[in-house]
Amino acid sequence: MVSDEYGFFIDPQRCIGCKSCVGACAECGTHKGRPMIHLDEMDRLNSTQTAPTVCMHCEDPICAQVCPADAIKRSEDGVVHSSQKPRCIGCQNCELSCPFGVPIVFSGLEQMLKCDLCYDRTSEGHKPMCATVCPSQALLYVPKHEISALRQNKPVREFTVGSLKVKTRNALMVPDPDKPLHLDAALLLADGGW
Amino acid sequence: MARAPLTLDALRTTYGPHLNLAPPGGWDADPEPDKLVKTHCCFCGQQCGIQLKVKGNDVIGFEPWEDFPFNEGKLCPKGVKRYLQGNHPDRLTKALVRTESGFQESDWASAMDRVIQGIQDVQSKHGKDAFAVLSGVSMSNEKSYLTGKFARLAIGTKNLDYNGRLCMVSAGVANKKTFGIDRAANSWADIEGAEVIWVQGSNIAECSPITTDYIWRARDRGAKLIMADPRITPLGRTADLMLPLKPGSDLALTNAVLHLLNKWGMVNRAFLDAHTTGFDAALEAVKDCTPEWASELTGLPVAAIEKAARMWGEAKTSFLLHARGIEHQSKGVENCLSCQNIVLATGRIGMPSCGYATITGQGNGQGGREQGHKCDQLPGNRDIENPEHRAHICKVWGCTDEELPRKGLSAQEIMNAIHSGEIKGLLLLCFNPLVSLPDTAFTREALSKLEFFVCLDFFLSESAQHADVVLPSALHEEDEGTSTSVEGRVIKLNKAVEPPGDARPDWAIQLEIARRLGKGKFFDHLKGPEDIFNELRKASSGGTADYAGITWKRVVDEMGVFWPCPTEGHPGTPRLFEGGRFYHADGKAHVQPTPWRPAMEVVDADYPVWLTTGRTVFHFLSGTQTRRIGFLVEQCPHPYLEIHPKLAERYDIADGDAVEITSRRSAMVLPAKLVRTIRPDTVFIPYHWPSKLSANQLTARHLDPQSKIPEFKVTACRLQKTTPDKLSPELAELQRMAFEARTNQAVLPERVF
């Protein structure tokens, strides 16, 4: 069981794009070189913004809802697991339906694998690998009650995707809209709002 | 003649860089280790704690080391993948000797005979000082110390210097002048409580990633972040005040800030009167440095400069950090002094949450710069020309004053002297000058003129390709010792595996050469790194960088000890200057005036664009190690030209276009990467690659007159759009390697529709 006391908080504002999370995820014993994390450069022309995507662990996971083989399970502690190997038919329904773009069907395996919150680590009281190594702590794993003292950004666990309302175990940290973001050196020099 | 004996392609086929993509035995091998070895990352000055997973004699992966206080398990991608430099197909395991047809593997004894003969031939014909030693600060304290002693007493040359000369020496000179001691003034714990953090010329997110979290923790408590850099780097994106200034104009900004602090009565006179000298002369030097004047030079609006000064002046606590951006300039020392002046003007130093530091770049950038392998320095950060300092070291080493050489040439000056024929022989270790020194063509010509060149390395670096003999050395994880991190914390590096084949640690090679040169009496009592460390403690005792009270056991038990630590009962010194006590004889900080002067090379009609260079998060220095690790090459396979769309438009350059960049030294062609995050009058190239892809083809050998650091950060260039066929074939090879890394390292999903 993964302790309910701990929460996973994702803050893209702090992300420095170093892909430590991706590299470390691939090193996990069970992953055998396959990272389950996605890290995207959003729009390098316009910004250095990058964003890590780990599984949000939905309360009612869409990937599991659409799985025709009933291969995707959510354990009692709220963790959504990789597909069960004997059941997974590699149909990619999960890949296509996940609102966050998390599951990956690996062609050599014909199986969907995904971020499972490093179940082998978190169920033994350790942090997930990515949140352990993340240099800027854009990926943060701490007791939930500490987050308001630790961070100024606000955690969000409810998302609207089309007509769906999605509630998640993991939280996305939403920045203060009034804080400045510096994207264009030329604009900054012309009108930096000093 | 030390020309490369084969074409680059032929050398590459045998010696790489090739990619290591997976742990020993592949990803399907049993990942359970026999043991975990606690040690530190081999790369940058943060020196993050890491545990290496060891099975048999292989490092098969890593585990975070969450108990180590500096990084608490955090690692950048270089740390995560560092273990892939072991078990590498390019690894040198036998000595190599140059022949007409390339390098030939040699038995150790024959290669060593040739080395001894080579050194003796050069020195008997041209004198002792005609043989130089160039080393590096990725080496442990023990190796750094031994290299200083080895060069002076075994080789007997004054011409010893190191690649720290390309790193933090400007800060080192400034620290000694102002504070009388050369170390970060605080441990990083003091960053967290600072109200204002000022970062001048440091891409922290990419070059010292773990420091990012310290700064964010301060910001979570309300701290404001000021960043000055020609580029909006990843941390700069969210800064409270981002100052995208012109390359080489940093001194104008900080001088103007001092001017304003004084004008606005924000100077802490009580602190300055009690604890400093020379402040009035510093004020005199900035009396005309108005924000209007600085605006012209920096390209920043007056209001931005005033806002920075006000934020800094009003703060109750603060931490100022700087790095190579200001230090890699021909006025690098003044840049650092000026930063120190705005810190001292407020009196915010030597107290909790009040600090100042340069962020050292290299693995042992702090320790390596005080153990005596600089041309002007003896252990304990002593001065090689000071009679008392010499006497202390002569006593520890058991030599006479006549046997101890005097001050020699600095790193770039050694290369200049090789080029001019004054120096004829070279022993090189832990340094790849053909990539990391400015003016690559000049360096290549110089290396080609050497009569005898021996190199110690674990891979055949681009510089090693010019050597007569290459002796295979040990990786970081194949040896033990200590290093000193960016904070001044001495930490323990532990051995995980034995070196393969004939490879052996640099210290063992140096001890053998010393013995063979008949100098065993100075070295034979040193059986291994701990003996060397214990001698280092004696040699440093009483110097400013005093390690006398630090033992290997204490370092392990206490998770590091901060020097100065003069006795075994001393707790170490995480925070310097408490109570306003500085390390000059009068106990005061000696504030230095910093009059403005321009860069050695400025833009003009022929070369109208500023060029600056730097690192990416995926590579380390000259790339000898990181250009061989699949994951890192996949993320960043080759250099590129960062250019603002406004500047690109002027030359009709679109994203990905081939652009010829020409400076007064040379020209190179790179693909353009259009980004709005750089000043529209400036372009940027990362410097980790060799040959036709080396940014240092363009940079100049202009040195800071005091620190002798080259001005890597300021070059004038011109741009011209060209055709893709002008791109180097080396670029295509690197793109192929990135594809190899992408497709072989993990099986990617195949989309069926």
CSV table of C-alpha atoms in Angstrom, one decimal, chain B residues 250-451:
chain,number,residue,atom,x,y,z
B,250,ASP,CA,28.3,43.3,-16.2
B,251,LEU,CA,30.7,45.7,-14.6
B,252,ALA,CA,28.7,48.7,-15.8
B,253,LEU,CA,25.6,47.3,-14.1
B,254,THR,CA,27.1,46.5,-10.7
B,255,ASN,CA,29.1,49.7,-10.7
B,256,ALA,CA,25.9,51.6,-11.3
B,257,VAL,CA,24.2,49.7,-8.5
B,258,LEU,CA,27.0,50.8,-6.1
B,259,HIS,CA,26.6,54.4,-7.3
B,260,LEU,CA,22.9,54.3,-6.6
B,261,LEU,CA,23.2,52.6,-3.2
B,262,ASN,CA,25.5,55.4,-2.2
B,263,LYS,CA,23.4,58.1,-3.7
B,264,TRP,CA,20.3,56.8,-2.0
B,265,GLY,CA,21.9,56.4,1.4
B,266,MET,CA,21.5,52.7,1.3
B,267,VAL,CA,25.2,52.0,2.3
B,268,ASN,CA,25.9,50.4,5.7
B,269,ARG,CA,28.5,52.9,6.9
B,270,ALA,CA,28.7,51.4,10.4
B,271,PHE,CA,29.7,48.0,8.9
B,272,LEU,CA,32.1,49.5,6.3
B,273,ASP,CA,33.8,51.7,9.0
B,274,ALA,CA,34.3,48.8,11.4
B,275,HIS,CA,35.1,46.0,9.0
B,276,THR,CA,36.5,47.3,5.7
B,277,THR,CA,39.2,49.4,4.2
B,278,GLY,CA,39.2,51.2,0.8
B,279,PHE,CA,35.5,51.8,0.4
B,280,ASP,CA,35.8,55.5,-0.4
B,281,ALA,CA,38.2,54.7,-3.3
B,282,ALA,CA,35.6,52.2,-4.6
B,283,LEU,CA,33.0,54.9,-4.4
B,284,GLU,CA,35.3,57.4,-6.2
B,285,ALA,CA,35.7,54.8,-9.0
B,286,VAL,CA,31.9,54.7,-9.5
B,287,LYS,CA,31.1,58.4,-9.0
B,288,ASP,CA,30.2,58.8,-12.7
B,289,CYS,CA,28.6,55.4,-13.1
B,290,THR,CA,25.0,56.8,-13.2
B,291,PRO,CA,22.2,54.5,-14.4
B,292,GLU,CA,22.0,56.6,-17.6
B,293,TRP,CA,25.7,55.8,-18.2
B,294,ALA,CA,25.2,52.1,-17.4
B,295,SER,CA,22.1,52.0,-19.6
B,296,GLU,CA,24.2,52.9,-22.7
B,297,LEU,CA,26.7,50.1,-22.0
B,298,THR,CA,24.4,47.4,-20.8
B,299,GLY,CA,21.5,48.1,-23.2
B,300,LEU,CA,19.2,47.9,-20.1
B,301,PRO,CA,16.6,50.6,-19.4
B,302,VAL,CA,17.5,53.1,-16.7
B,303,ALA,CA,14.4,52.0,-14.8
B,304,ALA,CA,15.5,48.4,-14.7
B,305,ILE,CA,18.9,49.3,-13.3
B,306,GLU,CA,17.3,51.5,-10.6
B,307,LYS,CA,14.8,48.8,-9.7
B,308,ALA,CA,17.6,46.3,-9.2
B,309,ALA,CA,19.5,48.7,-7.0
B,310,ARG,CA,16.4,49.5,-5.0
B,311,MET,CA,15.5,45.8,-4.5
B,312,TRP,CA,19.1,45.1,-3.4
B,313,GLY,CA,19.3,48.2,-1.2
B,314,GLU,CA,16.1,47.6,0.6
B,315,ALA,CA,16.7,43.9,1.4
B,316,LYS,CA,17.4,42.8,5.0
B,317,THR,CA,19.1,39.6,3.9
B,318,SER,CA,20.5,38.6,0.6
B,319,PHE,CA,22.7,36.1,-1.3
B,320,LEU,CA,24.7,37.1,-4.4
B,321,LEU,CA,25.8,34.3,-6.8
B,322,HIS,CA,27.9,34.6,-9.9
B,323,ALA,CA,29.7,32.3,-12.3
B,324,ARG,CA,31.5,32.1,-15.6
B,325,GLY,CA,29.3,34.7,-17.3
B,326,ILE,CA,31.2,37.4,-15.5
B,327,GLU,CA,34.4,35.5,-14.8
B,328,HIS,CA,35.2,34.6,-18.4
B,329,GLN,CA,36.0,38.2,-19.3
B,330,SER,CA,39.2,40.2,-19.7
B,331,LYS,CA,38.0,42.1,-16.7
B,332,GLY,CA,36.7,39.0,-14.9
B,333,VAL,CA,38.5,40.0,-11.6
B,334,GLU,CA,36.9,43.5,-11.6
B,335,ASN,CA,33.5,42.0,-12.4
B,336,CYS,CA,33.8,39.8,-9.3
B,337,LEU,CA,35.2,42.6,-7.1
B,338,SER,CA,32.3,44.8,-8.1
B,339,CYS,CA,29.8,42.1,-7.0
B,340,GLN,CA,31.7,41.9,-3.7
B,341,ASN,CA,31.5,45.6,-3.4
B,342,ILE,CA,27.7,45.7,-3.6
B,343,VAL,CA,27.6,42.9,-1.0
B,344,LEU,CA,30.0,44.7,1.4
B,345,ALA,CA,28.2,48.0,0.9
B,346,THR,CA,25.2,46.5,2.5
B,347,GLY,CA,27.1,44.7,5.2
B,348,ARG,CA,25.1,41.6,4.5
B,349,ILE,CA,27.8,38.9,4.8
B,350,GLY,CA,29.0,36.6,7.6
B,351,MET,CA,25.5,36.3,9.0
B,352,PRO,CA,22.7,33.8,8.6
B,353,SER,CA,20.9,34.2,5.3
B,354,CYS,CA,23.5,36.7,4.1
B,355,GLY,CA,26.0,35.4,1.7
B,356,TYR,CA,28.1,35.6,-1.4
B,357,ALA,CA,29.7,32.9,-3.6
B,358,THR,CA,31.0,32.0,-7.0
B,359,ILE,CA,29.4,28.8,-8.3
B,360,THR,CA,32.4,26.7,-9.1
B,361,GLY,CA,32.0,24.8,-12.4
B,362,GLN,CA,34.3,21.8,-12.2
B,363,GLY,CA,34.0,18.8,-10.0
B,364,ASN,CA,36.7,19.9,-7.6
B,365,GLY,CA,36.7,23.5,-8.7
B,366,GLN,CA,37.0,24.6,-5.1
B,367,GLY,CA,39.5,22.0,-3.7
B,368,GLY,CA,41.5,21.8,-6.9
B,369,ARG,CA,42.2,25.5,-6.7
B,370,GLU,CA,43.9,25.5,-3.3
B,371,GLN,CA,46.1,22.4,-3.3
B,372,GLY,CA,48.9,23.9,-5.3
B,373,HIS,CA,48.7,22.9,-8.9
B,374,LYS,CA,48.4,26.5,-10.1
B,375,CYS,CA,51.5,28.1,-11.6
B,376,ASP,CA,51.7,30.7,-8.8
B,377,GLN,CA,50.5,28.7,-5.8
B,378,LEU,CA,51.6,26.1,-3.2
B,379,PRO,CA,49.3,23.9,-1.0
B,380,GLY,CA,47.1,25.6,1.5
B,381,ASN,CA,46.5,28.3,-1.2
B,382,ARG,CA,50.0,29.7,-0.4
B,383,ASP,CA,51.9,32.0,-2.7
B,384,ILE,CA,54.9,30.4,-4.5
B,385,GLU,CA,56.8,33.7,-4.3
B,386,ASN,CA,56.4,34.3,-0.6
B,387,PRO,CA,59.5,33.2,1.3
B,388,GLU,CA,57.7,32.1,4.4
B,389,HIS,CA,55.2,30.1,2.4
B,390,ARG,CA,58.1,28.4,0.4
B,391,ALA,CA,59.9,27.6,3.6
B,392,HIS,CA,56.8,25.8,5.1
B,393,ILE,CA,56.4,23.7,2.0
B,394,CYS,CA,60.1,22.9,1.7
B,395,LYS,CA,60.0,21.6,5.2
B,396,VAL,CA,56.9,19.4,4.6
B,397,TRP,CA,58.4,18.2,1.3
B,398,GLY,CA,62.0,17.8,2.5
B,399,CYS,CA,63.5,19.8,-0.3
B,400,THR,CA,65.6,22.9,-0.4
B,401,ASP,CA,64.4,26.3,-1.6
B,402,GLU,CA,66.6,25.8,-4.7
B,403,GLU,CA,64.9,22.6,-5.5
B,404,LEU,CA,61.4,24.3,-5.4
B,405,PRO,CA,60.7,26.1,-8.7
B,406,ARG,CA,59.3,29.6,-8.7
B,407,LYS,CA,56.2,31.0,-10.4
B,408,GLY,CA,55.6,29.7,-13.9
B,409,LEU,CA,53.3,30.4,-16.8
B,410,SER,CA,49.5,30.1,-16.7
B,411,ALA,CA,47.5,27.6,-18.9
B,412,GLN,CA,47.0,29.8,-21.9
B,413,GLU,CA,50.5,31.2,-21.6
B,414,ILE,CA,51.9,27.7,-21.5
B,415,MET,CA,50.0,27.0,-24.8
B,416,ASN,CA,51.4,30.2,-26.2
B,417,ALA,CA,54.9,29.2,-25.2
B,418,ILE,CA,54.5,25.8,-26.8
B,419,HIS,CA,53.4,27.6,-30.0
B,420,SER,CA,56.4,29.9,-29.8
B,421,GLY,CA,58.8,27.0,-29.2
B,422,GLU,CA,59.8,28.0,-25.7
B,423,ILE,CA,58.2,24.9,-24.2
B,424,LYS,CA,58.9,21.6,-26.0
B,425,GLY,CA,57.4,18.9,-23.9
B,426,LEU,CA,54.1,18.4,-22.2
B,427,LEU,CA,52.5,16.0,-19.7
B,428,LEU,CA,48.7,16.5,-19.8
B,429,LEU,CA,46.1,15.0,-17.6
B,430,CYS,CA,42.4,15.8,-16.9
B,431,PHE,CA,42.4,18.6,-19.5
B,432,ASN,CA,41.3,18.7,-23.2
B,433,PRO,CA,42.7,22.0,-24.3
B,434,LEU,CA,41.9,21.4,-28.0
B,435,VAL,CA,38.3,21.8,-27.1
B,436,SER,CA,38.4,24.0,-24.1
B,437,LEU,CA,41.0,26.6,-24.8
B,438,PRO,CA,40.1,29.6,-27.1
B,439,ASP,CA,41.3,29.9,-30.7
B,440,THR,CA,41.3,26.1,-31.6
B,441,ALA,CA,43.4,26.4,-34.7
B,442,PHE,CA,46.2,28.0,-32.6
B,443,THR,CA,46.0,25.2,-30.0
B,444,ARG,CA,46.2,22.6,-32.7
B,445,GLU,CA,49.2,24.2,-34.2
B,446,ALA,CA,50.8,24.4,-30.8
B,447,LEU,CA,50.2,20.7,-29.9
B,448,SER,CA,51.7,19.8,-33.3
B,449,LYS,CA,55.0,21.5,-32.4
B,450,LEU,CA,55.7,19.5,-29.3
B,451,GLU,CA,58.8,17.4,-29.3
